Amino acid sequence: MELKPAIASLSALAHEGRLEVFRLLIKAGAEGLPAGEVARRLEVPPSSLSANLNLLSHAGLVQARREGRSIIYTADYGAMSRLIGFLLEDCCAGSPEVCAPLSAILDRAACCASAEAATLETV
């Protein structure tokens, strides 16, 4: 990932409401959630949610698809992986103990990524 897209992603996430939306969509998985359900779960007005989803979408962190009358939003796991990879690219600097806690987190997340990939293959 290049610096400018990383800055755009981090800027989009540097807001409480947008971060909550993104984390909810990560939890929702590949199925995603309709915009109305996101607003209901986070107890935010539709206009605020729309603005937050728009910024996250422009940063490439979420995707939208239409299903009937609903717009379903999903987290873009590839974009999230690229951002995390960018942040950790030069981790450790010869001191593995610095990145050991991060490695444990990534190992836990890897099982979710494997399950997600298996789900996407069957779709």
Coordinates of C-alpha atoms in Angstrom, one line a residue:
M1 CA 0.0 0.0 0.0
E2 CA 1.2 3.5 -0.8
L3 CA 1.3 6.3 1.7
K4 CA -1.6 8.4 0.4
P5 CA -4.2 5.5 0.4
A6 CA -2.9 4.6 3.9
I7 CA -3.5 8.1 5.1
A8 CA -7.0 8.2 3.6
S9 CA -7.9 4.9 5.3
L10 CA -6.5 6.0 8.7
S11 CA -8.2 9.4 8.4
A12 CA -11.5 7.7 7.7
L13 CA -11.1 5.5 10.8
A14 CA -10.0 8.5 13.0
H15 CA -13.6 9.2 14.0
E16 CA -15.6 7.5 16.7
G17 CA -18.7 6.9 14.5
R18 CA -16.8 5.7 11.5
L19 CA -14.7 3.4 13.5
E20 CA -17.8 1.9 15.2
V21 CA -19.4 1.4 11.7
F22 CA -16.3 -0.3 10.4
R23 CA -15.9 -2.6 13.4
L24 CA -19.6 -3.6 13.2
L25 CA -19.2 -4.4 9.5
I26 CA -16.1 -6.5 10.2
K27 CA -18.1 -8.5 12.7
A28 CA -20.9 -8.9 10.2
G29 CA -18.7 -10.8 7.8
A30 CA -19.1 -11.3 4.1
E31 CA -22.9 -11.1 4.4
G32 CA -22.7 -7.5 5.5
L33 CA -25.6 -5.5 6.9
P34 CA -28.3 -3.2 5.5
A35 CA -27.7 0.4 6.2
G36 CA -30.9 0.6 8.3
E37 CA -29.7 -2.3 10.5
V38 CA -26.3 -0.6 11.0
A39 CA -28.1 2.6 12.0
R40 CA -30.4 0.7 14.4
R41 CA -27.5 -1.3 16.1
L42 CA -25.3 1.8 16.5
E43 CA -28.3 4.1 17.4
V44 CA -27.2 6.8 14.9
P45 CA -29.4 8.9 12.7
P46 CA -29.5 7.8 9.0
S47 CA -28.0 11.1 7.9
S48 CA -24.9 10.6 10.1
L49 CA -24.6 7.0 9.1
S50 CA -24.8 7.9 5.4
A51 CA -22.0 10.5 5.8
N52 CA -19.9 8.0 7.7
L53 CA -20.4 5.2 5.1
N54 CA -19.7 7.6 2.3
L55 CA -16.3 8.5 3.8
L56 CA -15.4 4.9 4.6
S57 CA -16.4 3.9 1.0
H58 CA -14.3 6.7 -0.5
A59 CA -11.3 5.5 1.6
G60 CA -11.9 2.0 0.1
L61 CA -12.7 0.4 3.5
V62 CA -16.3 -0.6 2.8
Q63 CA -18.3 -1.8 -0.2
A64 CA -21.9 -1.6 -1.0
R65 CA -24.3 -3.7 -3.0
R66 CA -28.0 -3.4 -3.7
E67 CA -30.3 -6.2 -2.8
G68 CA -33.9 -5.3 -3.7
R69 CA -34.6 -2.0 -1.9
S70 CA -31.8 -2.4 0.5
I71 CA -28.1 -1.4 0.3
I72 CA -25.9 -3.9 2.0
Y73 CA -22.6 -2.7 3.3
T74 CA -19.6 -4.9 3.9
A75 CA -16.1 -4.3 5.2
D76 CA -13.4 -4.6 2.5
Y77 CA -11.2 -7.2 4.2
G78 CA -8.5 -6.9 1.5
A79 CA -8.2 -3.1 2.1
M80 CA -8.0 -3.8 5.9
S81 CA -5.3 -6.4 5.3
R82 CA -3.3 -4.0 3.1
L83 CA -3.6 -1.3 5.7
I84 CA -2.4 -3.6 8.5
G85 CA 0.4 -4.9 6.3
F86 CA 1.4 -1.3 5.6
L87 CA 1.5 -0.5 9.3
L88 CA 3.5 -3.6 10.2
E89 CA 5.7 -3.7 7.1
D90 CA 8.9 -2.6 9.0
C91 CA 7.9 -3.9 12.4
C92 CA 10.5 -5.2 14.8
A93 CA 13.7 -3.5 13.5
G94 CA 15.7 -6.5 14.8
S95 CA 13.7 -6.7 18.0
P96 CA 11.2 -9.6 17.6
E97 CA 9.8 -9.0 21.1
V98 CA 8.4 -5.7 19.9
C99 CA 6.1 -7.5 17.4
A100 CA 5.4 -10.7 19.3
P101 CA 2.1 -9.3 20.8
L102 CA 1.0 -8.2 17.3
S103 CA 1.9 -11.5 15.9
A104 CA -0.3 -13.3 18.4
I105 CA -3.2 -11.0 17.4
L106 CA -2.6 -11.7 13.7
D107 CA -2.5 -15.4 14.4
R108 CA -5.9 -15.2 16.1
A109 CA -7.3 -13.2 13.2
A110 CA -5.9 -15.6 10.6
C111 CA -8.4 -18.3 11.6
C112 CA -11.2 -15.8 10.9
A113 CA -9.6 -14.9 7.5
S114 CA -9.4 -18.6 6.6
A115 CA -13.1 -19.1 7.6
E116 CA -14.0 -16.0 5.5
A117 CA -12.1 -17.3 2.5
A118 CA -13.8 -20.7 2.7
T119 CA -17.2 -18.9 2.9
L120 CA -16.5 -16.8 -0.1
E121 CA -15.4 -19.9 -2.1
T122 CA -18.7 -21.6 -1.5
V123 CA -20.7 -18.5 -2.6

